[in-house]
CSV table of C-alpha atoms in Angstrom, one decimal:
chain,number,residue,atom,x,y,z
Q,1,MET,CA,0.0,0.1,0.1
Q,2,SER,CA,1.1,3.7,-0.5
Q,3,ALA,CA,1.8,6.3,1.8
Q,4,ILE,CA,-1.1,8.4,0.6
Q,5,LEU,CA,-4.8,7.6,0.8
Q,6,VAL,CA,-7.5,9.6,-1.3
Q,7,PHE,CA,-11.0,9.5,0.0
Q,8,GLY,CA,-14.2,10.6,-1.5
Q,9,ALA,CA,-16.5,10.3,-4.9
Q,10,SER,CA,-15.7,9.1,-7.9
Q,11,CYS,CA,-18.1,9.0,-11.0
Q,12,LEU,CA,-18.2,8.3,-14.9
Q,13,ASP,CA,-18.0,11.7,-16.8
Q,14,TYR,CA,-19.5,12.3,-20.1
Q,15,ILE,CA,-17.8,15.3,-21.2
Q,16,ALA,CA,-19.1,17.4,-24.2
Q,17,GLN,CA,-17.3,20.4,-25.7
Q,18,VAL,CA,-19.5,23.0,-27.5
Q,19,ASN,CA,-19.0,26.3,-29.3
Q,20,HIS,CA,-21.5,28.1,-27.0
Q,21,PHE,CA,-23.9,26.9,-24.1
Q,22,PRO,CA,-27.3,25.6,-25.4
Q,23,GLN,CA,-30.4,27.7,-25.4
Q,24,PRO,CA,-33.7,26.2,-24.3
Q,25,ASP,CA,-35.0,23.8,-26.7
Q,26,GLU,CA,-31.9,24.2,-28.9
Q,27,LYS,CA,-30.3,21.2,-30.7
Q,28,LEU,CA,-26.6,21.6,-30.8
Q,29,ARG,CA,-23.8,19.6,-32.1
Q,30,THR,CA,-20.6,18.8,-30.0
Q,31,ASN,CA,-17.0,19.3,-31.0
Q,32,SER,CA,-16.0,16.3,-29.2
Q,33,LEU,CA,-17.5,13.9,-26.5
Q,34,THR,CA,-15.3,12.2,-24.0
Q,35,ILE,CA,-16.2,9.5,-21.7
Q,36,CYS,CA,-13.8,8.9,-18.6
Q,37,GLY,CA,-13.6,8.5,-14.9
Q,38,GLY,CA,-14.3,11.5,-12.9
Q,39,GLY,CA,-15.5,12.8,-9.4
Q,40,ASN,CA,-13.4,15.0,-7.2
Q,41,ALA,CA,-11.3,12.0,-5.4
Q,42,GLY,CA,-11.2,10.1,-8.6
Q,43,ASN,CA,-9.6,13.2,-10.4
Q,44,THR,CA,-7.2,14.1,-7.5
Q,45,ALA,CA,-6.1,10.4,-7.5
Q,46,THR,CA,-5.7,10.5,-11.4
Q,47,CYS,CA,-3.8,13.7,-11.3
Q,48,LEU,CA,-1.3,12.5,-8.5
Q,49,SER,CA,-0.9,9.1,-10.3
Q,50,ARG,CA,0.1,10.9,-13.5
Q,51,LEU,CA,2.6,12.9,-11.6
Q,52,GLY,CA,4.4,9.7,-10.6
Q,53,ILE,CA,2.8,9.5,-7.0
Q,54,LYS,CA,1.7,6.3,-5.7
Q,55,LEU,CA,-1.6,6.4,-3.8
Q,56,THR,CA,-4.6,4.3,-2.4
Q,57,LEU,CA,-8.2,5.3,-3.4
Q,58,VAL,CA,-11.0,4.8,-1.2
Q,59,THR,CA,-14.6,5.4,-2.9
Q,60,LYS,CA,-17.7,3.6,-3.3
Q,61,ILE,CA,-19.2,2.4,-6.8
Q,62,GLY,CA,-21.7,0.1,-7.8
Q,63,ASN,CA,-21.4,-3.6,-9.2
Q,64,ASP,CA,-22.9,-2.1,-12.7
Q,65,LEU,CA,-21.6,-1.4,-16.0
Q,66,ASN,CA,-20.5,2.3,-15.1
Q,67,GLY,CA,-19.0,0.9,-12.1
Q,68,GLU,CA,-17.0,-1.4,-14.2
Q,69,LYS,CA,-15.8,1.4,-16.3
Q,70,ILE,CA,-14.7,3.5,-13.4
Q,71,LEU,CA,-12.8,0.6,-11.8
Q,72,GLN,CA,-11.2,0.0,-15.2
Q,73,GLY,CA,-9.9,3.6,-15.7
Q,74,PHE,CA,-8.3,3.6,-12.2
Q,75,GLN,CA,-6.8,0.2,-12.6
Q,76,GLU,CA,-5.1,1.5,-15.9
Q,77,GLU,CA,-3.4,4.1,-13.9
Q,78,LYS,CA,-0.3,2.5,-12.7
Q,79,ASN,CA,0.2,4.3,-9.5
Q,80,ILE,CA,-3.3,3.9,-8.2
Q,81,ASP,CA,-3.7,1.0,-5.5
Q,82,THR,CA,-7.6,-0.2,-6.0
Q,83,SER,CA,-7.6,-2.9,-3.5
Q,84,LEU,CA,-9.7,-0.5,-1.0
Q,85,ILE,CA,-12.3,0.5,-3.7
Q,86,LEU,CA,-15.6,-0.5,-2.1
Q,87,ILE,CA,-18.2,-2.3,-4.8
Q,88,ARG,CA,-21.7,-2.6,-3.5
Q,89,SER,CA,-24.3,-4.4,-5.6
Q,90,ALA,CA,-27.3,-2.0,-4.0
Q,91,VAL,CA,-25.1,1.1,-5.2
Q,92,THR,CA,-26.0,2.9,-8.4
Q,93,SER,CA,-22.7,4.5,-9.7
Q,94,GLN,CA,-22.6,8.1,-10.0
Q,95,LEU,CA,-22.7,9.7,-13.5
Q,96,THR,CA,-22.0,13.4,-14.4
Q,97,TYR,CA,-22.7,15.2,-17.8
Q,98,ILE,CA,-20.2,17.9,-18.4
Q,99,ILE,CA,-20.9,21.0,-21.0
Q,100,VAL,CA,-17.6,22.6,-21.8
Q,101,ASP,CA,-18.4,26.1,-23.2
Q,102,ILE,CA,-15.5,27.4,-25.5
Q,103,GLU,CA,-17.3,30.7,-26.0
Q,104,SER,CA,-17.4,31.4,-22.2
Q,105,LYS,CA,-14.6,29.4,-20.9
Q,106,THR,CA,-16.9,27.8,-18.5
Q,107,ARG,CA,-18.1,24.3,-17.7
Q,108,THR,CA,-21.4,23.2,-16.5
Q,109,CYS,CA,-21.8,20.0,-14.5
Q,110,LEU,CA,-25.0,17.8,-14.3
Q,111,TYR,CA,-24.6,14.8,-12.3
Q,112,SER,CA,-26.7,12.0,-10.6
Q,113,ALA,CA,-25.2,11.1,-7.2
Q,114,ASN,CA,-25.0,7.4,-6.2
Q,115,ASN,CA,-27.6,6.2,-3.8
Q,116,GLU,CA,-25.3,5.5,-0.9
Q,117,GLN,CA,-22.1,7.2,0.1
Q,118,MET,CA,-19.5,5.6,2.4
Q,119,LEU,CA,-20.8,4.9,5.6
Q,120,ILE,CA,-19.1,5.1,9.2
Q,121,ASP,CA,-19.5,1.1,9.3
Q,122,ASP,CA,-17.4,1.0,6.1
Q,123,ILE,CA,-14.5,2.7,7.6
Q,124,ASN,CA,-11.5,0.1,8.5
Q,125,PRO,CA,-8.7,1.5,10.8
Q,126,GLN,CA,-6.5,-0.9,9.1
Q,127,TRP,CA,-6.5,1.6,5.9
Q,128,LEU,CA,-4.3,3.6,7.8
Q,129,ASN,CA,-1.4,1.1,8.2
Q,130,GLU,CA,1.6,2.8,6.6
Q,131,ILE,CA,-0.2,6.0,5.5
Q,132,ASN,CA,1.4,9.5,6.3
Q,133,PHE,CA,-1.1,11.6,4.4
Q,134,ILE,CA,-5.0,11.6,3.4
Q,135,HIS,CA,-6.8,13.9,1.2
Q,136,PHE,CA,-10.7,14.2,1.6
Q,137,ASP,CA,-13.0,15.6,-1.0
Q,138,SER,CA,-15.7,16.5,1.1
Q,139,ARG,CA,-18.1,13.9,0.3
Q,140,SER,CA,-19.4,10.8,2.7
Q,141,THR,CA,-18.7,13.7,5.5
Q,142,GLU,CA,-19.9,11.8,8.3
Q,143,ALA,CA,-17.5,8.8,7.4
Q,144,ALA,CA,-15.0,11.2,6.6
Q,145,VAL,CA,-14.9,12.5,10.1
Q,146,ARG,CA,-14.6,9.1,11.5
Q,147,LEU,CA,-11.6,8.4,9.4
Q,148,ALA,CA,-10.1,11.8,10.1
Q,149,LYS,CA,-10.4,11.3,13.8
Q,150,LEU,CA,-8.7,7.9,13.4
Q,151,ALA,CA,-5.9,9.7,11.1
Q,152,LYS,CA,-5.4,12.3,14.1
Q,153,GLU,CA,-4.9,9.6,16.7
Q,154,LYS,CA,-1.8,8.5,14.4
Q,155,SER,CA,-0.7,12.0,13.4
Q,156,ILE,CA,-1.4,11.5,9.9
Q,157,LEU,CA,-1.5,14.7,7.8
Q,158,CYS,CA,-5.0,15.6,6.1
Q,159,SER,CA,-6.2,17.9,3.8
Q,160,LEU,CA,-9.9,18.9,2.6
Q,161,ASP,CA,-11.1,19.9,-0.7
Q,162,ILE,CA,-14.2,22.2,-0.1
Q,163,GLU,CA,-16.7,23.2,-2.9
Q,164,ARG,CA,-19.8,23.6,-0.8
Q,165,GLU,CA,-21.7,23.5,2.4
Q,166,ARG,CA,-22.3,19.9,3.3
Q,167,PRO,CA,-23.3,18.0,6.6
Q,168,PHE,CA,-20.7,17.4,9.3
Q,169,LEU,CA,-18.3,19.8,7.5
Q,170,SER,CA,-17.9,21.9,10.9
Q,171,GLU,CA,-16.7,18.7,12.5
Q,172,LEU,CA,-14.4,17.7,9.8
Q,173,VAL,CA,-12.8,21.0,9.1
Q,174,PRO,CA,-10.9,21.2,12.6
Q,175,LEU,CA,-9.4,18.0,12.0
Q,176,MET,CA,-7.5,19.3,8.6
Q,177,ASP,CA,-4.1,20.4,8.4
Q,178,TYR,CA,-4.7,21.8,4.8
Q,179,ILE,CA,-7.8,23.5,3.1
Q,180,ILE,CA,-8.5,23.7,-0.6
Q,181,THR,CA,-11.7,25.8,-1.2
Q,182,THR,CA,-13.1,28.2,-4.1
Q,183,GLU,CA,-13.7,31.7,-4.5
Q,184,ASN,CA,-17.4,30.7,-4.8
Q,185,TYR,CA,-17.4,29.1,-1.5
Q,186,SER,CA,-16.0,32.3,0.2
Q,187,ARG,CA,-18.4,34.7,-1.0
Q,188,ASN,CA,-21.4,32.4,-1.1
Q,189,VAL,CA,-21.1,30.1,1.9
Q,190,CYS,CA,-19.1,32.0,4.0
Q,191,LYS,CA,-20.2,35.3,3.1
Q,192,ASP,CA,-16.7,36.9,3.7
Q,193,SER,CA,-16.0,40.3,1.9
Q,194,THR,CA,-12.5,39.3,1.0
Q,195,LEU,CA,-10.6,36.0,0.3
Q,196,ILE,CA,-8.3,36.9,3.2
Q,197,HIS,CA,-11.1,36.9,5.6
Q,198,THR,CA,-12.0,33.1,4.5
Q,199,ALA,CA,-8.3,32.3,5.0
Q,200,VAL,CA,-8.2,33.8,8.4
Q,201,ARG,CA,-11.4,31.6,9.3
Q,202,PHE,CA,-9.8,28.5,8.3
Q,203,LEU,CA,-6.3,29.2,9.6
Q,204,GLU,CA,-7.5,29.2,13.4
Q,205,THR,CA,-7.4,25.3,12.9
Q,206,CYS,CA,-5.1,24.5,9.9
Q,207,ARG,CA,-1.8,25.4,8.4
Q,208,PHE,CA,-2.6,26.5,5.1
Q,209,VAL,CA,-5.4,27.5,2.8
Q,210,ILE,CA,-5.6,27.5,-1.0
Q,211,ILE,CA,-8.5,29.4,-2.7
Q,212,THR,CA,-9.1,28.8,-6.2
Q,213,CYS,CA,-10.3,31.9,-8.3
Q,214,GLY,CA,-11.1,30.4,-11.7
Q,215,ALA,CA,-9.2,31.9,-14.6
Q,216,ASN,CA,-7.6,34.3,-12.2
Q,217,GLY,CA,-5.5,31.5,-10.6
Q,218,SER,CA,-5.3,30.9,-6.8
Q,219,ILE,CA,-4.0,32.3,-3.8
Q,220,LEU,CA,-2.1,30.3,-0.7
Q,221,VAL,CA,-2.1,31.8,2.9
Q,222,GLU,CA,0.2,30.0,5.3
Q,223,LYS,CA,0.5,30.1,8.8
Q,224,PHE,CA,4.1,30.0,10.0
Q,225,ASN,CA,3.5,30.5,13.6
Q,226,LYS,CA,1.3,32.3,15.8
Q,227,ASN,CA,2.8,35.9,15.2
Q,228,SER,CA,2.4,35.4,11.5
Q,229,PHE,CA,-1.1,34.7,11.9
Q,230,ASP,CA,-1.7,37.3,14.2
Q,231,GLU,CA,-0.2,39.5,11.4
Q,232,VAL,CA,-2.6,38.1,8.5
Q,233,LYS,CA,-5.6,38.3,10.9
Q,234,LYS,CA,-4.7,42.2,11.6
Q,235,ASN,CA,-4.6,42.9,7.8
Q,236,ALA,CA,-7.6,41.2,7.1
Q,237,ASP,CA,-9.4,43.2,9.8
Q,238,HIS,CA,-8.3,46.5,8.0
Q,239,GLU,CA,-9.4,45.4,4.8
């Protein structure tokens, strides 16, 4: 088993590239159609694998045709250990339809969530043997809290990707060492006036925060020590 564990959702993506976003009742020809594995945890695992980083993926899929395609895609990645992927007959594998609009440089996702997330009873403490880092994608959050607490008992570093408000996030966030979130989350969920205010909010409990800003890139705010955090907090209060 690898030293990194990625925990969260995976799905099958249908990615259609179009010249412009379709109007209501419009028929629109696609420039291309790609079918591939996806999902936040799945994408993270694939990216790490292609960077040459070995990891173990924990996700739940159905024992169905889409689940077979998802699993096959991960098995074709030479650096992903798929031995802990949970396959359940009662689960319907998740699908996502993605419209990539060339004109506006945006992507729109339409997804059908699977009918069962990972559960607390699915968590196995033995997963953490030889693990020194876990990445969570903020799905299956109740189960994620359980796994993160076990990780903290072993001093395992944890990161969390937050896109939207979900149940149990208030319990999960304080268990994280690193937070990755979005400009939209800062504005629409945190209701903060600046990205720095959002960073300060998370730095109360974590080491650094990354906030992605779409085409404008991203920012990283790191807490080196208490004095540096106090300085960032003071600057945020004066903005």
